[in-house]
XYZ file of C-alpha atoms in Angstrom:
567
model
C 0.000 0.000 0.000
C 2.761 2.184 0.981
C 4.420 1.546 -2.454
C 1.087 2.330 -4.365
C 0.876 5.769 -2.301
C 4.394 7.170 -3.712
C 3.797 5.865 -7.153
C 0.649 7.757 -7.240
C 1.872 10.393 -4.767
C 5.898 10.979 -5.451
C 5.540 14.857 -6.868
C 3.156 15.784 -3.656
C 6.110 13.597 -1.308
C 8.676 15.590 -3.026
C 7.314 18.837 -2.748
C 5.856 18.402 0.659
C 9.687 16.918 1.796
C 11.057 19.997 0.037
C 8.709 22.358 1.720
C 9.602 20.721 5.204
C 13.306 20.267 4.325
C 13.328 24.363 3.891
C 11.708 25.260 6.635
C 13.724 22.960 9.058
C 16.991 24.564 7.155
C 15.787 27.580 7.579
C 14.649 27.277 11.277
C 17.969 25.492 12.398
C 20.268 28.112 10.242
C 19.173 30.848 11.818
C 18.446 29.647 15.356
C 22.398 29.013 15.313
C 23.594 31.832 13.493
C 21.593 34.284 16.089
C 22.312 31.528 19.035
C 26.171 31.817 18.554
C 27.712 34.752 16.406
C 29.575 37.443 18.243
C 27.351 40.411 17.078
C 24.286 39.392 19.094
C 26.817 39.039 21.832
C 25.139 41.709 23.609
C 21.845 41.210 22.796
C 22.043 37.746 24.118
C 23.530 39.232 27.450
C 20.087 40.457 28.220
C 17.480 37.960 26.543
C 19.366 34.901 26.226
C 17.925 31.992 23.948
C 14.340 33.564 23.690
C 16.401 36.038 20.955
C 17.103 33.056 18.571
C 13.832 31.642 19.033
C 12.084 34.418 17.558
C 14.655 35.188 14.628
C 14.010 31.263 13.551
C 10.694 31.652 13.600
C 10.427 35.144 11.721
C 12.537 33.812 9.204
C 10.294 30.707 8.367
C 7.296 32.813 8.818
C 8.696 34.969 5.904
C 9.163 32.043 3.994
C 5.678 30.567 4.800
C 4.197 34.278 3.867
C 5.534 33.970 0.462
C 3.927 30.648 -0.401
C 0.531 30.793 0.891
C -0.735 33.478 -2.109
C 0.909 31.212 -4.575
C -1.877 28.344 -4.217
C -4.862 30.652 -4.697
C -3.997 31.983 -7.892
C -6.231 29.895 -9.920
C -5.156 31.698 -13.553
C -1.232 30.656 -12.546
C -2.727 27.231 -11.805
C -4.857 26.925 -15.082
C -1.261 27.795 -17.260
C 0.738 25.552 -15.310
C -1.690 22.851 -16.614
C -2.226 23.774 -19.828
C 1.695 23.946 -20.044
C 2.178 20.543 -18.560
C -0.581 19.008 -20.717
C 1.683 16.678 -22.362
C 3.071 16.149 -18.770
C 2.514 12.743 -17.286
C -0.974 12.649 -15.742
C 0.518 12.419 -12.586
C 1.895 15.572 -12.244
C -1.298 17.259 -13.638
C -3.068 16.023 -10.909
C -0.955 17.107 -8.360
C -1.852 20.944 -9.153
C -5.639 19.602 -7.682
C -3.949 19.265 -3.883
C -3.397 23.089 -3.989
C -5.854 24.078 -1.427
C -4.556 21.341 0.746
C -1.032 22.762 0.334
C -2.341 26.499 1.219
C -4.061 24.996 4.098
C -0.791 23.199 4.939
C 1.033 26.505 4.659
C -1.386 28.187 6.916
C -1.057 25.877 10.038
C 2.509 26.551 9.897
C 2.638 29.954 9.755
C -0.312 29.554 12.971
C 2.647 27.302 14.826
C 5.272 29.801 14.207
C 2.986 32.943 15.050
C 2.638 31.255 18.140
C 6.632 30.789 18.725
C 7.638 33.729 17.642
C 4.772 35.818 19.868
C 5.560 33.640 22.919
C 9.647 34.450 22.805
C 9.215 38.089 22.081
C 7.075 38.011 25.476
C 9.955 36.454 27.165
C 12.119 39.287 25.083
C 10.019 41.749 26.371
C 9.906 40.738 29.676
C 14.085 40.297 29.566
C 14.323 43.744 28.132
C 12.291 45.435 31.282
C 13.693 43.349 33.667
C 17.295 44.900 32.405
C 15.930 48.092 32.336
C 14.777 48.107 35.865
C 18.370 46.051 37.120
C 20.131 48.806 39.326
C 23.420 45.558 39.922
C 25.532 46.218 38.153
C 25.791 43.239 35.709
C 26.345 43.359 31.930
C 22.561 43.272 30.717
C 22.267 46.470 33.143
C 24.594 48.232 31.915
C 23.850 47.562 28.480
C 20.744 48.959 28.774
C 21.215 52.465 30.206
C 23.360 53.136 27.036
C 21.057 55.087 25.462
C 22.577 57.928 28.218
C 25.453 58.014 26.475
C 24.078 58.921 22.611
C 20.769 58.663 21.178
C 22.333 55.949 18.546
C 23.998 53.778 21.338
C 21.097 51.884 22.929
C 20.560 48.326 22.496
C 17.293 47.856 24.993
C 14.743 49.264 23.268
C 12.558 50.413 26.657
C 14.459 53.437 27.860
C 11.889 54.273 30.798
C 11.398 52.780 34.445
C 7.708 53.073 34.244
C 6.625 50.862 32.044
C 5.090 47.289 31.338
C 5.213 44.642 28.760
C 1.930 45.601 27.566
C 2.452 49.350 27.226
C 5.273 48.236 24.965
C 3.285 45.727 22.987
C 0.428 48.595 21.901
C 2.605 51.608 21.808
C 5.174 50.052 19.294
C 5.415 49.366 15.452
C 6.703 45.593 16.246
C 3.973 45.094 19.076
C 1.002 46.687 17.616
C 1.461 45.190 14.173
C 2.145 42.048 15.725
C -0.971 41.910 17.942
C -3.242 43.117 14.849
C -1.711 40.582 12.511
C -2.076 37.658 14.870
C -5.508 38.636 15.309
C -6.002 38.593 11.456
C -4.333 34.884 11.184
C -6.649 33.603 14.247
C -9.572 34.762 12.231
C -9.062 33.447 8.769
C -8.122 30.066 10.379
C -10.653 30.004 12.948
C -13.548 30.915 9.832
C -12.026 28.354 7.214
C -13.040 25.657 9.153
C -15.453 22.863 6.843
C -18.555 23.740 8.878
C -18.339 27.372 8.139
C -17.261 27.052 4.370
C -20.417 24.685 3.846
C -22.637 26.809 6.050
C -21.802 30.228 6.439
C -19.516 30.597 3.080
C -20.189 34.188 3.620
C -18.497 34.484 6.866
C -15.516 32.453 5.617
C -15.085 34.771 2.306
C -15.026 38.121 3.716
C -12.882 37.023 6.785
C -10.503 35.539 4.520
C -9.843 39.246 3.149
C -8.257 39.901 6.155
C -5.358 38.701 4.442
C -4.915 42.179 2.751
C -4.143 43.407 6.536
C -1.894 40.498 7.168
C 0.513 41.024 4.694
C 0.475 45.058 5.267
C 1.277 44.337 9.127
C 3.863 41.985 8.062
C 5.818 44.660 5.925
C 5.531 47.148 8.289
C 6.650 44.903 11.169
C 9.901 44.673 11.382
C 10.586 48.426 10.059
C 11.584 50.032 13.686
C 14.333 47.690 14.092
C 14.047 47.067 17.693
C 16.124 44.269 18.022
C 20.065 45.089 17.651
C 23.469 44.159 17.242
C 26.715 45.295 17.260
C 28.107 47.154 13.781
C 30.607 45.459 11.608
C 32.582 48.666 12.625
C 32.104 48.459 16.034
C 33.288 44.547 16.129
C 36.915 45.653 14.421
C 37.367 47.981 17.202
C 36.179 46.677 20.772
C 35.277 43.073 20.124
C 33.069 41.341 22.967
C 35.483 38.467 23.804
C 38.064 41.602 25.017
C 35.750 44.226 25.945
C 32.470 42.535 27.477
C 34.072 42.328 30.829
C 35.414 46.284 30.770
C 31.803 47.139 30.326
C 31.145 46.284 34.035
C 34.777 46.496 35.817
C 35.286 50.386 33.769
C 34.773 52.308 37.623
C 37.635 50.191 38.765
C 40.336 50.951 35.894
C 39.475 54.738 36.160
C 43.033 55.528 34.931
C 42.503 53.686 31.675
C 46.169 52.151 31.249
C 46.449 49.308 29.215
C 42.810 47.843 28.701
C 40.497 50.292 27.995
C 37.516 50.003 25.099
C 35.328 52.098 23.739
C 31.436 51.677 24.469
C 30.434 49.136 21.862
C 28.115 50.347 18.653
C 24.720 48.569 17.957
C 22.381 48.724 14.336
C 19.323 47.603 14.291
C 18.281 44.351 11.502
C 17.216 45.859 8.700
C 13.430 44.930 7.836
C 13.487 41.776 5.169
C 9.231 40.664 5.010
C 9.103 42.711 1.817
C 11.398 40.977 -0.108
C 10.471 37.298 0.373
C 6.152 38.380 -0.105
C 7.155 41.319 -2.897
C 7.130 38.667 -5.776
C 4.044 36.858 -4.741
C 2.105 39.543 -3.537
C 2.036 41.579 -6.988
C 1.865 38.211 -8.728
C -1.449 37.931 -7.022
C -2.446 41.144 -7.612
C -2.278 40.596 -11.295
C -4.185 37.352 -10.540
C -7.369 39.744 -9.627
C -6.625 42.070 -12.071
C -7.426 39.515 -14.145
C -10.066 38.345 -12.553
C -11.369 41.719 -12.122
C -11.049 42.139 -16.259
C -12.789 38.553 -16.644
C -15.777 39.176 -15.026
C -16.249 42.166 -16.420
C -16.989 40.654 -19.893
C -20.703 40.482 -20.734
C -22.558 37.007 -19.837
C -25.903 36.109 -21.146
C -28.383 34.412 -19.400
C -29.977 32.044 -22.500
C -31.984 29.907 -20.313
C -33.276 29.386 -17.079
C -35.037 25.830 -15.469
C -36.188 25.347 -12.048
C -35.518 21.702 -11.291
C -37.861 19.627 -8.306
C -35.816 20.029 -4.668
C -34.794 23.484 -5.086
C -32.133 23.354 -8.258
C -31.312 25.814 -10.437
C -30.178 25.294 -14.072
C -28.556 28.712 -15.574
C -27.411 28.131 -19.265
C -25.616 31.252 -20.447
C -22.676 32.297 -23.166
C -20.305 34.338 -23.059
C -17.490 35.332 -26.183
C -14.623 33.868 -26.266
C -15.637 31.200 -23.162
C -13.789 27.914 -24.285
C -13.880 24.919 -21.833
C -13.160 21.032 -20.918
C -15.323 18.818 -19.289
C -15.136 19.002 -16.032
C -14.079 22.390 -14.874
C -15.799 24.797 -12.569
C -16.606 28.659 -12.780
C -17.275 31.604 -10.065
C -20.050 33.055 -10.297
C -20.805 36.247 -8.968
C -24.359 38.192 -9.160
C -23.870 41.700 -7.945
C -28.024 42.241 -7.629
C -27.188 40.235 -3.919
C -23.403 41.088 -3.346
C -20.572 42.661 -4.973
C -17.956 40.691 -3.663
C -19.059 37.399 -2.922
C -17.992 34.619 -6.004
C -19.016 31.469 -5.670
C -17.419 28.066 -7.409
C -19.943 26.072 -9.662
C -18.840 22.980 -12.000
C -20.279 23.481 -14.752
C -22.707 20.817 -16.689
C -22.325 21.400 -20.443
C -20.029 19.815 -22.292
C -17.555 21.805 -24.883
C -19.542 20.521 -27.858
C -22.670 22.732 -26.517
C -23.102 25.670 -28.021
C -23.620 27.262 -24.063
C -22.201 26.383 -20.627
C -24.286 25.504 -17.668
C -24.039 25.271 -14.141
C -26.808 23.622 -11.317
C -26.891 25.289 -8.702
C -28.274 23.614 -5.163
C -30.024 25.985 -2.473
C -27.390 25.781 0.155
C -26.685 28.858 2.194
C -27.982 32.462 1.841
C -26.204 32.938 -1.257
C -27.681 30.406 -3.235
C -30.935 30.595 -1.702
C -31.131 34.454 -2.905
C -29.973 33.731 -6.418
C -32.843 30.983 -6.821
C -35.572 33.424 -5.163
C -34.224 36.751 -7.223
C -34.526 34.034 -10.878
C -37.660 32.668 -9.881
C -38.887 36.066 -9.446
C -37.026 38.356 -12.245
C -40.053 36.624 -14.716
C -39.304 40.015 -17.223
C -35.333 40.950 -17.068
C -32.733 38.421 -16.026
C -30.472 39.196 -13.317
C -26.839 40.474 -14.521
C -24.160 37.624 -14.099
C -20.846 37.655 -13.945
C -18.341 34.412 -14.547
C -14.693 34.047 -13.954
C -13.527 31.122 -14.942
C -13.254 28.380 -16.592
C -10.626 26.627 -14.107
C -9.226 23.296 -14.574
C -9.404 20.247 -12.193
C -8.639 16.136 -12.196
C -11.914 15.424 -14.372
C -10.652 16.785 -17.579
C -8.252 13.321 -17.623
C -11.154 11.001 -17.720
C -10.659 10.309 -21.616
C -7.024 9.815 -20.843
C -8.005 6.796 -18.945
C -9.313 2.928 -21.348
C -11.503 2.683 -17.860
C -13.029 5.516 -15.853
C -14.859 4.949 -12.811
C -17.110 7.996 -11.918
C -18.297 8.283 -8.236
C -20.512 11.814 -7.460
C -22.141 12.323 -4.466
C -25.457 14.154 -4.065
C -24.893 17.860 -6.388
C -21.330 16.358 -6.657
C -22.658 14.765 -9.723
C -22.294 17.957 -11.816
C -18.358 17.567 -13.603
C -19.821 13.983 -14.789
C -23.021 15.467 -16.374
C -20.376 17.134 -18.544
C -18.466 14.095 -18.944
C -21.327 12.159 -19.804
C -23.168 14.433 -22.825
C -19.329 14.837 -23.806
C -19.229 11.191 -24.616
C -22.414 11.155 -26.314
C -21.494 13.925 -28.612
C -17.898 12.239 -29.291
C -20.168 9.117 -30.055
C -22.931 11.037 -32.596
C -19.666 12.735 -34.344
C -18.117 8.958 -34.389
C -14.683 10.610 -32.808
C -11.736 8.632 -33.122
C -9.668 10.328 -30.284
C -11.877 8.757 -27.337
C -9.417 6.829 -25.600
C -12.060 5.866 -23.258
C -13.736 1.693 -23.745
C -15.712 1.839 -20.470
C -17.184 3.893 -18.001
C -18.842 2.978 -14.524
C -20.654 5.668 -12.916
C -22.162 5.975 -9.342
C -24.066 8.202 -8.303
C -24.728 8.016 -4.310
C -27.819 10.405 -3.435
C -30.076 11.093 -0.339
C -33.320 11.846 -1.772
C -35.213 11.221 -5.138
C -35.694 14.351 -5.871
C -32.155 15.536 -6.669
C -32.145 12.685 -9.060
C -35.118 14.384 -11.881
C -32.614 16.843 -13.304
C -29.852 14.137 -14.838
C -33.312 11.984 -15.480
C -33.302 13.106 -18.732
C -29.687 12.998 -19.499
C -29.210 9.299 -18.475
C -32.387 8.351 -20.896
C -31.248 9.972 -23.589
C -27.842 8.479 -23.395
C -29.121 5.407 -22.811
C -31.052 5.423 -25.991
C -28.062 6.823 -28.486
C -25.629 4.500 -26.632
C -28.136 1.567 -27.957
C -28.819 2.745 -31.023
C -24.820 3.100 -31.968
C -24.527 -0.832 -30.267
C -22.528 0.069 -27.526
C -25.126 -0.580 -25.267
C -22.413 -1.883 -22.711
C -19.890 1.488 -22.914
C -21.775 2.748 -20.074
C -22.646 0.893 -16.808
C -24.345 3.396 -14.217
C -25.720 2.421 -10.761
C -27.575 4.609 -8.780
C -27.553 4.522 -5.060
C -30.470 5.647 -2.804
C -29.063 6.388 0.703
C -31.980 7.853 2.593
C -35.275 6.383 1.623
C -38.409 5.768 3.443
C -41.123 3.065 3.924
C -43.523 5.138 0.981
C -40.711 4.619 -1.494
C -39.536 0.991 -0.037
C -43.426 -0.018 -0.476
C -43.681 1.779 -4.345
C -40.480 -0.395 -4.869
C -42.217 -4.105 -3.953
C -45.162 -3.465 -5.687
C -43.624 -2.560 -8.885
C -40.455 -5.225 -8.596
C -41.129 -6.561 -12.390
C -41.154 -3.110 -14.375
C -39.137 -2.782 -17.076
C -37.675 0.786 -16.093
C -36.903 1.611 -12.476
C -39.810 2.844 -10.055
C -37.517 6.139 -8.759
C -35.754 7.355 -11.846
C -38.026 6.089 -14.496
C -34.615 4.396 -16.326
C -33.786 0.553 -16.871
C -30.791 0.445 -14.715
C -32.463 -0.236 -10.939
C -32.090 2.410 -8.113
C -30.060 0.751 -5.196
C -31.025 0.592 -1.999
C -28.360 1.744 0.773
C -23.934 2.619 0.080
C -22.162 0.955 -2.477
C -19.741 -2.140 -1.568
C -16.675 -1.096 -2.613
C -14.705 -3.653 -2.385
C -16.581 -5.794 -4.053
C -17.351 -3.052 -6.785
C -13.641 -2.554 -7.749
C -12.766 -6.317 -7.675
C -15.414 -6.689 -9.912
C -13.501 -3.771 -12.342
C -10.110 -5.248 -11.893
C -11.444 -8.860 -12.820
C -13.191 -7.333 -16.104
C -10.157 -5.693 -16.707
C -7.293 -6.842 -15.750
C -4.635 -5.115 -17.866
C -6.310 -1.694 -17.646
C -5.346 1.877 -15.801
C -8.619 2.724 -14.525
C -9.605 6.407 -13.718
C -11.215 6.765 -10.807
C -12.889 10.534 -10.057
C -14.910 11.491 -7.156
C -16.971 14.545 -6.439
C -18.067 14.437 -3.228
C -17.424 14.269 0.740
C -13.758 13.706 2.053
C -14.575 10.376 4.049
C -15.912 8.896 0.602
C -12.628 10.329 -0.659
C -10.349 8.022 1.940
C -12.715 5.073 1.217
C -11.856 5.137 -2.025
C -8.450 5.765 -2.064
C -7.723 3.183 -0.090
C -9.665 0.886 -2.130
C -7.485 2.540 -5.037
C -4.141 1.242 -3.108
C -5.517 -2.286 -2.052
C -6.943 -3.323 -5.390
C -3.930 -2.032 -7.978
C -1.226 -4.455 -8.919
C 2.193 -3.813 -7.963
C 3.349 -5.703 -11.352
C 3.208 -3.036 -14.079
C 1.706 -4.705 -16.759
C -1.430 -5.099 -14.833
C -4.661 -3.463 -13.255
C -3.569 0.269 -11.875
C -6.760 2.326 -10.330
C -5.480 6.143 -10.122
C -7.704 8.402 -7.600
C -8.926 11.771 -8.743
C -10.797 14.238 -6.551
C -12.490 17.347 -7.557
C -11.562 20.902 -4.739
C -13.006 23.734 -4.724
C-alpha cells in the first residue's frame, strides 16, 4: 500500500519533503547563526535563547508568507496545466492538492505565530527586567546606554515606568504584531469545513483579512528594535576583550592598558518585503485579471427550475472555451458585490452554451434561486470568472473511468457524460475511453429528476450506436423511506426503475466497494482505470484506499489512479 501511495503520490512527497526540508533549514540556520555569532553578543547578554527563538521563527514565517498566495492563484494554476498538458498525468493532478497545500502553509505559519509571539514576550519581559536592574551586571549596563548617545542603545525600553503591555500597543513591532495575529486567528478560525459549507459568507469576507496580514507583516519589522553590534564596532572593541570592561570600567578609572570604547549597535534591517514582494504583486495581477474577466458580458440564454430546489442557468459568453469538467465563479452583484461562488459546470464543450446547477445551500444560493424565480421580465446580470481546470478533464485519458458523485457532486460527470455522447454522434476517433462505470450516491429522489433526462437519452443513443455496454451506471439511494420501499415491492417486475423512471435499478443503501472494484479489476485486468470522485472527504479516503488495495504492484497489470475534484 505504501508503495502504491508514492507511485501515485511521489511529486506531492517531493514537494511536501522539500517544503519541510526548507523550513527545518531555515529554522535550524538561523536559530544558530543568532544563538552563537559574536554580534548578538550583547543582545544575548540580556534575553538569552528567547532572541534566537524568535529570529528562527520570523525567518520561516517569511518564507511561509511567500507561499501561501501562490496556491490561490487559480489563472497561474490553469497555465501551469495547460503547459504541462503533455506532462505525465501524474503531475497534472498534483496541481488539484493546492488548497490542501495552502491549508498546509497556513497551520505553519499559525505554529510559528505562536513561537515567535511567545519568545518576544519572554524578550520583552528580559528587556524590562534589564531596564529596571540597578546591579551592576552586563545586561544592566547595556541597557542604560542610550545615556550616552541617542544611537547607542541596544534595549529598546528606555523608561522605568513601564510594562510589557504598554510596549506591545505603543510600538510598530507590538502593535502590528498583535493586529496581525488577530487577522491569522480569524481566517483560520472561519475556514473551518462547517463554516465554508454553512456560512460561506463568513468564511469569504474574513478571509480578506489577508490584505491586513501582509500590510502588518511589511511594516513589522521596520523600527528595528532588536540590535546588534556594527561590523565597525566589532573591528574595534570586540566582545570576547571588551564585554568584561563594560562592568569592571569604575575600577580601571586611569585607563592604562585595557580600555575600550562603548560598543556600537544597528538595528536588523526589515526583510518581510522581499520574500512576499514577488508573490504579492503576482497575485495582484491574478485579480486584475479576474477583475477584467468578469467584467466581460454574460448572457443568461436559459433558465429551469428543477424539483428540490435546483437551479439550471445556461448562459454564453465570447470567447468562453472549456473542458469537461471544470468549474466557474459566479458572482451576481443584484445580492453582493464581492461574494464569487465556485460552480462545475454541466455542459459539455460541444454545446453551443455552458451551464451550471446550482443547489439551495446557504444564503447565497438561496437568494440567487428566489431573485430568478422572481425576475419573470429581465434576467439578473451575471458575472463568470472562470473556466478553471481540475482532475476530471483526464477522464478520456483513462481505457476505464470509474465515476463516483455524491449528491450535487454529480455535476463535472453530467459534462463528462453528454461529452461522450457527442464524441459518439460525431463517431470521434480520439476517445481513448472503452468503459465507463458511474455511481451516483444520493439522499433523496428528488435531486435525481434533473440528470433523469440525461441518463435516458444516453441510454437510448448508446443503444442505437450498439454500444449498449460502454456505459454501466448504478444509482444509489441512501436515505429512503417506507412510501418509497413499499412503491419499490409493488412494482419489482417493471421494465424501467420505479424512482428514476430508467432501466438500470435504483439501489437501496452505500455501495460495496470492495466488491465493486474487484469486480472492475477482474473485467479488466490489464487496464489503468480512472477513478474521479466529487463528493465528501470520508468517501474520498474510502476510495483511495480501495485505489491502493486493489492495484497491482506488477506493471503490466490493473492500476486504479484516484482523482478528486476541490473547490
Amino acid at each position: 500500500t505504501m508503495g502504491n501511495w508514492l507511485v501515485n503520490h511521489w511529486f506531492s512527497a517531493a514537494v511536501l519533503a522539500a517544503w519541510l526540508g526548507i523550513n527545518i533549514f531555515l529554522f535550524t540556520y538561523y536559530f544558530l547563526f543568532f544563538d552563537r555569532d559574536e554580534r548578538y553578543f550583547y543582545t544575548r547578554a540580556i534575553l538569552g535563547s528567547a532572541l534566537a527563538w524568535a529570529r528562527a521563527s520570523a525567518k520561516c514565517l517569511n518564507f511561509n508568507s511567500m507561499l501561501i498566495l501562490l496556491p490561490v492563484c487559480r489563472n497561474l494554476l490553469s497555465f501551469l496545466r495547460g503547459t504541462c498538458s503533455c506532462c505525465r498525468r501524474t503531475l497534472r493532478k498534483q496541481l488539484d492538492h493546492n488548497l490542501t497545500f495552502h491549508k498546509l502553509v497556513a497551520y505553519a505559519l499559525a505554529l510559528l505565530t505562536a513561537v515567535h509571539t511567545i519568545a518576544h514576550l519572554f524578550n520583552l519581559e528580559r528587556y524590562n527586567h534589564s531596564q529596571q536592574a540597578t546591579d551592576g551586571s552586563l545586561p544592566a549596563v547595556l541597557s542604560k546606554m542610550h545615556l550616552q548617545g541617542s544611537d547607542k542603545w541596544l534595549n529598546p525600553i528606555h523608561s522605568n515606568q513601564t510594562t510589557v503591555e504598554y510596549v506591545t500597543f505603543t510600538t510598530i513591532p507590538g502593535l502590528t504584531g498583535v493586529i496581525i495575529t488577530l487577522a491569522l486567528i480569524l481566517m483560520v478560525t472561519s475556514s473551518t469545513e462547517f463554516i465554508r459549507r454553512n456560512y460561506f459568507e463568513v468564511f469569504w469576507y474574513t478571509h480578506h483579512l489577508f490584505l491586513i496580514y501582509f500590510a502588518g507583516l511589511v511594516i513589522h519589522g521596520i523600527a528595528g528594535l532588536v540590535r546588534g553590534q556594527t561590523e565597525k564596532s566589532m573591528e574595534k572593541v570586540h566582545p570576547h576583550h571588551c564585554a568584561y570592561y563594560l562592568t569592571h570600567k569604575d575600577e580601571d578609572e586611569d585607563c592604562s592598558h585595557n580600555c575600550c570604547e562603548d560598543p556600537e549597535f544597528g538595528s536588523i534591517p526589515a526583510e518581510s518585503w522581499k520574500w512576499v514582494l514577488a508573490p504579492v504583486l503576482l497575485y495582484i495581477f491574478e485579480r486584475i485579471l479576474r477583475v477584467w474577466r468578469a467584467r466581460q458580458k454574460v448572457v443568461v440564454t436559459k433558465v429551469v427550475m428543477h424539483p428540490a430546489r435546483v437551479l439550471e442557468l445556461q448562459m454564453q459568453k465570447k470567447g468562453f472555451r472549456m473542458e469537461v469538467g471544470q468549474y466557474i465563479f459566479v458572482n451576481c452583484p443584484a445580492i453582493s458585490l464581492l461574494e464569487w461562488h465556485p460552480f462545475t459546470l454541466t455542459s459539455a464543450p460541444e454545446e453551443d452554451f455552458f451551464s451550471i446547477h446550482i443547489r439551495a445551500a446557504g444564503d447565497w444560493t438561496e437568494s440567487l434561486i428566489d431573485t430568478f424565480q422572481q425576475q419573470k421580465l429581465e434576467m439578473p446580470r451575471i458575472e463568470v470568472d472562470g473556466p478553471f481546470g481540475t482532475a476530471s478533464e483526464d477522464v478520456f485519458q483513462y481505457e476505464v473511468a470509474m465515476l463516483v458523485g455524491a449528491g450535487i457532486g454529480v455535476t463535472p460527470f453530467a459534462s463528462i457524460l453528454k461529452s461522450i455522447w457527442y464524441k459518439f454522434q460525431q463517431a470521434d476517433q480520439t476517445l481513448k475511453t472503452k468503459k465507463i462505470y458511474f455511481y451516483w450516491l444520493c439522499r433523496d429522489t428528488g435531486a435525481f429528476a434533473w440528470f433523469n433526462d440525461l441518463l435516458a437519452s444516453l441510454e437510448q443513443k448508446m443503444a442505437e450506436s450498439g454500444k449498449a455496454d460502454f456505459l454501466t451506471y448504478r444509482l444509489f439511494l441512501t436515505g429512503w423511506n417506507n412510501s418509497i420501499a413499499n412503491n419499490v415491492a409493488l412494482r419489482f417486475d417493471t421494465a424501467t426503475d420505479t424512482v428514476t423512471g430508467l432501466r438500470h435499478k435504483t439501489i437501496f443503501g452505500r455501495p460495496m466497494w470492495n466488491s465493486e472494484f474487484a469486480a472492475v479489476a477482474t473485467a479488466h485486468p490489464r487496464s489503468v482505470v480512472g477513478v474521479f470522485l466529487c463528493g465528501p472527504g470520508p468517501l474520498a479516503k474510502t476510495l483511495q484506499k480501495s485505489c491502493h488495495q486493489h492495484s497491482s504492484l506488477d506493471p503490466r497489470k490493473v492500476k486504479f489512479y484516484f482523482n478528486k475534484e476541490n473547490f
